[in-house]
Coordinates of N, CA, C and O in Angstrom, one line a residue:
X1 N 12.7 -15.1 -7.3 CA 12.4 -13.7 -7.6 C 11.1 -13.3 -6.9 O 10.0 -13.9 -7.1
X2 N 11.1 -12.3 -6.1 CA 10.1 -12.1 -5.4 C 8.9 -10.9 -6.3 O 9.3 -9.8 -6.7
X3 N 7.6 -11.4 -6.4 CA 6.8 -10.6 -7.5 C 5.2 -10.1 -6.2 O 4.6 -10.8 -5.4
X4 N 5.2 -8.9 -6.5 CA 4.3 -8.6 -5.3 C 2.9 -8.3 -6.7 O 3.0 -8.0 -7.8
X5 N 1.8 -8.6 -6.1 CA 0.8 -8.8 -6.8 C -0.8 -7.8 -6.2 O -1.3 -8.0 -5.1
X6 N -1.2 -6.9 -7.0 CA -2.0 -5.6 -6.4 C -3.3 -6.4 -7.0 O -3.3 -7.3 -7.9
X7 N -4.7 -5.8 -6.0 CA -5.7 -5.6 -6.6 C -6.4 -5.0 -5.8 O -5.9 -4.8 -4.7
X8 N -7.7 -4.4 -6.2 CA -8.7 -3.9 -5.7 C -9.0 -2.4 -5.7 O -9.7 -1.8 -5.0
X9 N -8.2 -1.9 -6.8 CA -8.1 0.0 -7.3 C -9.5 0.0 -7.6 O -10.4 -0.7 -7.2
X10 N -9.5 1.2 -8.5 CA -10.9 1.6 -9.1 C -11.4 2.8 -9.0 O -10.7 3.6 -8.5
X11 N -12.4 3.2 -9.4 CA -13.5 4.5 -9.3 C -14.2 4.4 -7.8 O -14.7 3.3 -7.5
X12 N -14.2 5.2 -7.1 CA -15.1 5.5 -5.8 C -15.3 7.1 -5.9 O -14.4 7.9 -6.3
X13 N -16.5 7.5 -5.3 CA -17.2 8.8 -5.1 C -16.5 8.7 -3.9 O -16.0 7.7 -3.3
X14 N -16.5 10.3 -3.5 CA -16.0 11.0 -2.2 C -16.9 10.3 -1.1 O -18.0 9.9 -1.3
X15 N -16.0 10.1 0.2 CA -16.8 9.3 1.7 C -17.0 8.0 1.2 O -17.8 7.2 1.7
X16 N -16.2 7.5 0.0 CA -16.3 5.8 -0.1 C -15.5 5.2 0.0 O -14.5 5.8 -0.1
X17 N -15.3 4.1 0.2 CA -14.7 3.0 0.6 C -13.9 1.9 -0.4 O -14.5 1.3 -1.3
X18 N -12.4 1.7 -0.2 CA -12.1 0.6 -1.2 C -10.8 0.0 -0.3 O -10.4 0.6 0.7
X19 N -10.3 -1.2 -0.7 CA -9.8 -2.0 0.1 C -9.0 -2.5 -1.0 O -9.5 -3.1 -1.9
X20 N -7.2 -2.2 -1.1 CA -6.5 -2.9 -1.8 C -5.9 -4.0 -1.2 O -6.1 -4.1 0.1
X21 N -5.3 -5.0 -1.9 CA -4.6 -6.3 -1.7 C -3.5 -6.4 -2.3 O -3.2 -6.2 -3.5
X22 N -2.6 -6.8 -1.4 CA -1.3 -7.1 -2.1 C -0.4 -8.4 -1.7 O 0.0 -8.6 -0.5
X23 N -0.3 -9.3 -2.8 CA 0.2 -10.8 -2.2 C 1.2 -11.5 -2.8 O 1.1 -12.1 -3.9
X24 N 2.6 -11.6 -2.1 CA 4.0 -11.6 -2.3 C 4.1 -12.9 -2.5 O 3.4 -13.6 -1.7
X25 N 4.9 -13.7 -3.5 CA 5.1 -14.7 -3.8 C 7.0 -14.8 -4.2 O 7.7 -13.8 -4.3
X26 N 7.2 -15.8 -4.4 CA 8.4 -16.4 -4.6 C 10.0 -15.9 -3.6 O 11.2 -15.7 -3.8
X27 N 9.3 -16.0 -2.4 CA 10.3 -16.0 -1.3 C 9.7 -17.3 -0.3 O 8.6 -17.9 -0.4
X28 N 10.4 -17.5 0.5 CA 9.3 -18.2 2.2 C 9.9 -17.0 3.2 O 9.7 -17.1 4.4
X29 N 10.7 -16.0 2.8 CA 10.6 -14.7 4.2 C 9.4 -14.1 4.1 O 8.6 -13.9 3.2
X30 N 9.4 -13.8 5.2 CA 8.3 -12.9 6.0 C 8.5 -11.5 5.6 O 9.0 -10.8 6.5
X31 N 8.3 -10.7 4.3 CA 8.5 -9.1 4.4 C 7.5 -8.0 5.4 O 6.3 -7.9 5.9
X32 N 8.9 -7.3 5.2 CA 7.8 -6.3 5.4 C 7.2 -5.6 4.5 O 7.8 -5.4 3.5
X33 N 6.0 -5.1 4.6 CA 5.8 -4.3 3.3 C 5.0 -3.3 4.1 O 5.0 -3.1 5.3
X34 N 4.3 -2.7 2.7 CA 3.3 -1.0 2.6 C 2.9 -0.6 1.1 O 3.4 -1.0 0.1
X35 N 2.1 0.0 1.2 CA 2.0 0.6 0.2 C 2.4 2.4 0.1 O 2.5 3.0 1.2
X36 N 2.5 3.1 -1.1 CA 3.2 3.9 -1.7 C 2.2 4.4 -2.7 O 1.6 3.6 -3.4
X37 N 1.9 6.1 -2.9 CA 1.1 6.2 -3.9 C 1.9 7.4 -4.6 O 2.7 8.1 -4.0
X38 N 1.4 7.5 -6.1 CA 2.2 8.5 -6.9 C 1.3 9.4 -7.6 O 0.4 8.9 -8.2
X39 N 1.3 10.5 -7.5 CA 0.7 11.5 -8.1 C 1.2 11.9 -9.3 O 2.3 12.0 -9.0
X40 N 1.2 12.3 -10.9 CA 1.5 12.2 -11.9 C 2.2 13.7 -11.7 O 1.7 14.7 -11.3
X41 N 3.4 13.4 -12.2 CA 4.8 14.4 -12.6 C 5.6 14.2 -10.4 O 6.7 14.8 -10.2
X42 N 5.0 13.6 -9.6 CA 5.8 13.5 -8.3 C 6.0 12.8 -7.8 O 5.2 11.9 -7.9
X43 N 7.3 12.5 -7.0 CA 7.6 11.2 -6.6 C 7.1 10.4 -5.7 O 6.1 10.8 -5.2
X44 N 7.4 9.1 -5.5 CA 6.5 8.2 -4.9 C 6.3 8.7 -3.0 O 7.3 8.7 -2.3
X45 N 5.2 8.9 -2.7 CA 5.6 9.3 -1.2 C 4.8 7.7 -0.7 O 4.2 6.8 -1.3
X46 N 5.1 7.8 0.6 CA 4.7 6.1 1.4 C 3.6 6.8 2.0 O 3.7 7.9 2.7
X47 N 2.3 5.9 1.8 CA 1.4 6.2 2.1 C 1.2 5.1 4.1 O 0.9 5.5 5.2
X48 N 1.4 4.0 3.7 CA 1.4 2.7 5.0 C 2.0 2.0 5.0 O 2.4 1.5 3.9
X49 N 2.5 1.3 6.4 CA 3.6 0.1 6.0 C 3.5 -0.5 7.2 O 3.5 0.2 8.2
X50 N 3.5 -1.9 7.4 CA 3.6 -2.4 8.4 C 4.9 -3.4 8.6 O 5.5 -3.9 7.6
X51 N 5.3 -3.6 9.6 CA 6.6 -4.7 9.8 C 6.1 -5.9 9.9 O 5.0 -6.1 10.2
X52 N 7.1 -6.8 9.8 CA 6.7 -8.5 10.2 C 5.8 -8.4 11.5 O 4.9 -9.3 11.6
X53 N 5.9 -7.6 12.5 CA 5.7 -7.9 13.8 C 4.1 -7.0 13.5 O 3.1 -7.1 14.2
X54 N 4.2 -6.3 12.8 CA 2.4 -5.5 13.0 C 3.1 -4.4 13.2 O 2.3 -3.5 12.7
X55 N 4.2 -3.8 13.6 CA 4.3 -2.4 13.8 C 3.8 -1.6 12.8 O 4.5 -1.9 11.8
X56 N 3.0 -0.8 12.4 CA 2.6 0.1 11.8 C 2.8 1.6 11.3 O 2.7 2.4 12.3
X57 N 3.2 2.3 9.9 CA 3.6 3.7 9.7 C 2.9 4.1 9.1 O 3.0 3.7 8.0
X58 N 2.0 4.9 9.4 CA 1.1 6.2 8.3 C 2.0 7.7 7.9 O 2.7 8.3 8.6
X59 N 1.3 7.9 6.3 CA 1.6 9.2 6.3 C 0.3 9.9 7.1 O -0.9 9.5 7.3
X60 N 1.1 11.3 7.6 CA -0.1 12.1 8.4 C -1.7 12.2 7.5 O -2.7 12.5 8.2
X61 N -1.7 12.1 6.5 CA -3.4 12.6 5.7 C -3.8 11.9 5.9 O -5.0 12.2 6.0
X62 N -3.5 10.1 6.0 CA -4.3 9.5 5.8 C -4.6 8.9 7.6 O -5.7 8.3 7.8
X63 N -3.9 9.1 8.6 CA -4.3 9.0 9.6 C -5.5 8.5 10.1 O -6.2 9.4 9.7
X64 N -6.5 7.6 10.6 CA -7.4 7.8 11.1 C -8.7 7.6 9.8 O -9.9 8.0 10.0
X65 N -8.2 7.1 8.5 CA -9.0 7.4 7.3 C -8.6 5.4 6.9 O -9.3 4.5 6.7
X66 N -7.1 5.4 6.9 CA -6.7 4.1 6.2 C -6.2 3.3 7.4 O -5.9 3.7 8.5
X67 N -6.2 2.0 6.9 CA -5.7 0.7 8.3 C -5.0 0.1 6.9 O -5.5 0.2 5.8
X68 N -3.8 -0.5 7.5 CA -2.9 -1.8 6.9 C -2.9 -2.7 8.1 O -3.2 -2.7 9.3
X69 N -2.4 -3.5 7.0 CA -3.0 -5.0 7.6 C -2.4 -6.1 7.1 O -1.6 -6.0 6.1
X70 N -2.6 -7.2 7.8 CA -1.5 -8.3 6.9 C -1.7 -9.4 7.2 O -1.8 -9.5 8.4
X71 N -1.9 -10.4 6.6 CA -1.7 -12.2 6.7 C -0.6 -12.8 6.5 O -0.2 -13.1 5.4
X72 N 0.0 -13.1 7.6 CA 1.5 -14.0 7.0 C 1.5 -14.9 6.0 O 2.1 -14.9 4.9
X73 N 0.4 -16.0 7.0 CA 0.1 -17.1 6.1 C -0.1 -16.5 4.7 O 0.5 -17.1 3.8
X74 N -0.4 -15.8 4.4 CA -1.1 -16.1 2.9 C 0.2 -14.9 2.5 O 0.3 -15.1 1.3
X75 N 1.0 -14.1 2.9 CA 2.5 -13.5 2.3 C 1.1 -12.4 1.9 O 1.0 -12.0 0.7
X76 N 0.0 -11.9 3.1 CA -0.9 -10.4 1.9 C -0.9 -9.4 2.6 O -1.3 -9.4 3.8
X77 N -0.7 -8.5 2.1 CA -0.9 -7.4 3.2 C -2.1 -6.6 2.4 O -2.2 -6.7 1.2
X78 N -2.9 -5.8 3.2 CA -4.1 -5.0 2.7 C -4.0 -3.1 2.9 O -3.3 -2.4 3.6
X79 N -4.6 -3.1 2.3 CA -4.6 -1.8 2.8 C -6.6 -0.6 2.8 O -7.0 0.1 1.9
X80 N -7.2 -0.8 4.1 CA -8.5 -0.4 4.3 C -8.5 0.9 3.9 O -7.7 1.5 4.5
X81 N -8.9 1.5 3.2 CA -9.4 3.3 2.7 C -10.6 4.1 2.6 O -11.1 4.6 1.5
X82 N -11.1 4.2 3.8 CA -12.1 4.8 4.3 C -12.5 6.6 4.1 O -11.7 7.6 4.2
X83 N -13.5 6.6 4.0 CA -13.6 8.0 3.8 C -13.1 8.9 2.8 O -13.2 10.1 2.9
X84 N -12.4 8.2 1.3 CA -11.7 8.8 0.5 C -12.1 10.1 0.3 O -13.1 10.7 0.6
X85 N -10.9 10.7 -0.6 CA -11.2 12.3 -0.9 C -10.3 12.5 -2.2 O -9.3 11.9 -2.5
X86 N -10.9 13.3 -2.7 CA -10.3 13.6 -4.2 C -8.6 13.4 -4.2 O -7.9 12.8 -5.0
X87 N -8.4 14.0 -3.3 CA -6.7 14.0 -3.0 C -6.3 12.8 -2.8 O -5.1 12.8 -2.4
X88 N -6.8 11.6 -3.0 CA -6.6 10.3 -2.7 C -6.2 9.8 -4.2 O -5.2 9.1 -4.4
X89 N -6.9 10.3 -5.1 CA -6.8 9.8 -6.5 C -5.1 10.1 -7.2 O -4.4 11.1 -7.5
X90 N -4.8 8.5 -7.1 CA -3.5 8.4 -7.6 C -2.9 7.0 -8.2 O -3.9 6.4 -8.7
X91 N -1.8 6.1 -8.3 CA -1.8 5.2 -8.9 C -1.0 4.8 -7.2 O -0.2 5.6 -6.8
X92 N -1.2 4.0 -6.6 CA -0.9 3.0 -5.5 C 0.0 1.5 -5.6 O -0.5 0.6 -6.2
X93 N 1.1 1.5 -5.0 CA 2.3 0.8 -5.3 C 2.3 -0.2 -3.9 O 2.4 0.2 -2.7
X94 N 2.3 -1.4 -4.3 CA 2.5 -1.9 -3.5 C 4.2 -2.1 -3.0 O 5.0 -2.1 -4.0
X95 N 4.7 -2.2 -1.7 CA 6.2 -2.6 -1.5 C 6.3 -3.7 -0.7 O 5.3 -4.2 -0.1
X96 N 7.7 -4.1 -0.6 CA 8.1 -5.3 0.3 C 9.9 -4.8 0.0 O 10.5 -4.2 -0.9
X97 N 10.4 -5.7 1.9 CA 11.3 -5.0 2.1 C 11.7 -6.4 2.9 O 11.1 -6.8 3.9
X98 N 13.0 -7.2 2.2 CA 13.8 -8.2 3.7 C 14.2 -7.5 4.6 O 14.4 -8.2 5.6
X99 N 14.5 -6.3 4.8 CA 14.7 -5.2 6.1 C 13.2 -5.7 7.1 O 12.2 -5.8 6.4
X100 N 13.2 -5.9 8.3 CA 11.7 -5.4 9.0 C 11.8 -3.8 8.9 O 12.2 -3.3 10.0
X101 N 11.7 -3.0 8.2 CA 11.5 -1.2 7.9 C 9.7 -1.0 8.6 O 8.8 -1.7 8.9
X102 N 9.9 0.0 8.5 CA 8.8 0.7 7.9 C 8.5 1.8 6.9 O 7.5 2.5 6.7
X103 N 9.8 1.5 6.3 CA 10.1 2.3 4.5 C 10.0 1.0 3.6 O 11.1 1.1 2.9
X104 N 9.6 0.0 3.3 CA 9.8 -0.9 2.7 C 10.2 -0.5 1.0 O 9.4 0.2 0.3
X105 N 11.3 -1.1 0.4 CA 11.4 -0.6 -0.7 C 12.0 -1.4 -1.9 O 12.2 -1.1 -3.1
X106 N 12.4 -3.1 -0.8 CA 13.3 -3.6 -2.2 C 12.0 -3.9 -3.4 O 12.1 -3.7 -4.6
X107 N 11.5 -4.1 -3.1 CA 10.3 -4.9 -4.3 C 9.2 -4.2 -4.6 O 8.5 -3.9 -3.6
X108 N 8.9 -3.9 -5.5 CA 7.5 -3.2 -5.9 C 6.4 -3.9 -6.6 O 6.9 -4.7 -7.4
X109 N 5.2 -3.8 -6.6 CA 4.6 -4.1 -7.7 C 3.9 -3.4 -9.0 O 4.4 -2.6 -9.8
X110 N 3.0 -3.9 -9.1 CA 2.9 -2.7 -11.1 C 2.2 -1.5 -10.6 O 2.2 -0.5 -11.3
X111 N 1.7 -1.5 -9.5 CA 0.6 -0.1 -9.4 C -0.7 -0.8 -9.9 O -0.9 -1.6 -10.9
X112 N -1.7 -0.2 -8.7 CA -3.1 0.3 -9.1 C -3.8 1.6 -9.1 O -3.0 2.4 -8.8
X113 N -5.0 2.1 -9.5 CA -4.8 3.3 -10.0 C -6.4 3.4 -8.8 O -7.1 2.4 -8.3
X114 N -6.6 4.3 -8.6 CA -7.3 4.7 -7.6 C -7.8 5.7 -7.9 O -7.0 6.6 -8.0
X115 N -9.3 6.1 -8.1 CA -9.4 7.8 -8.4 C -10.9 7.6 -7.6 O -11.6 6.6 -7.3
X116 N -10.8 8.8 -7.2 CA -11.9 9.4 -6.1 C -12.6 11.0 -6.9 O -12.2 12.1 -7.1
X117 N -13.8 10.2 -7.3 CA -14.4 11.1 -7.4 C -15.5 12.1 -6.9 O -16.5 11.7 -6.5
X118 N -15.4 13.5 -7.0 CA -16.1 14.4 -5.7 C -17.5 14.5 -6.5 O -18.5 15.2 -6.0

């Protein structure tokens, strides 16, 4: 059973910086993953996602603000969040996907919660 594992949420002021971690255990495939963030009462939209190979998908807001990233060896993918902004504050889902996608969606993890304060 494959269990994907979040950290690194928290409190940040506006123009700060936080770096989640997400690290997939109980397969030996290579997923793909991303992360996914939810805003309370709306559905989950995909914030980043990269393929086995590094191919990489942003939503347009975060453009140029966030980098995904990934370690095979260690089954972790990251996710850099630079420059935050209030609009950032939400609960953040890690995924993984045996597809190489760039929608990854079989596996999730619990959520971290992320709030940006102005």
């Amino acid at each position: 059973q494959v269990q994907l594992v979040e950290s690194g949420g928290g409190l940040v002021q506006a123009g700060g910086s936080l770096r989640l971690s997400c690290a997939a255990s109980g397969t030996s495939l290579t997923l793909a993953m991303g992360w996914y963030r939810q805003y309370p009462g709306k559905q989950r939209e995909l914030v980043a996602a990269i393929t086995r190979g590094g191919t990489t998908n942003y939503v347009g807001s975060v453009k140029g603000r966030f980098t995904i990233s990934r370690d095979n060896a260690k089954k972790t993918v990251y996710l850099q969040m630079n420059s935050l902004k209030p609009e950032d504050t939400a609960v953040y889902y890690c995924a993984a996907d045996r597809s190489n996608t760039v929608t990854p969606n079989d596996y999730w993890g619990q959520g971290t919660q992320v709030t940006v304060s102005s």
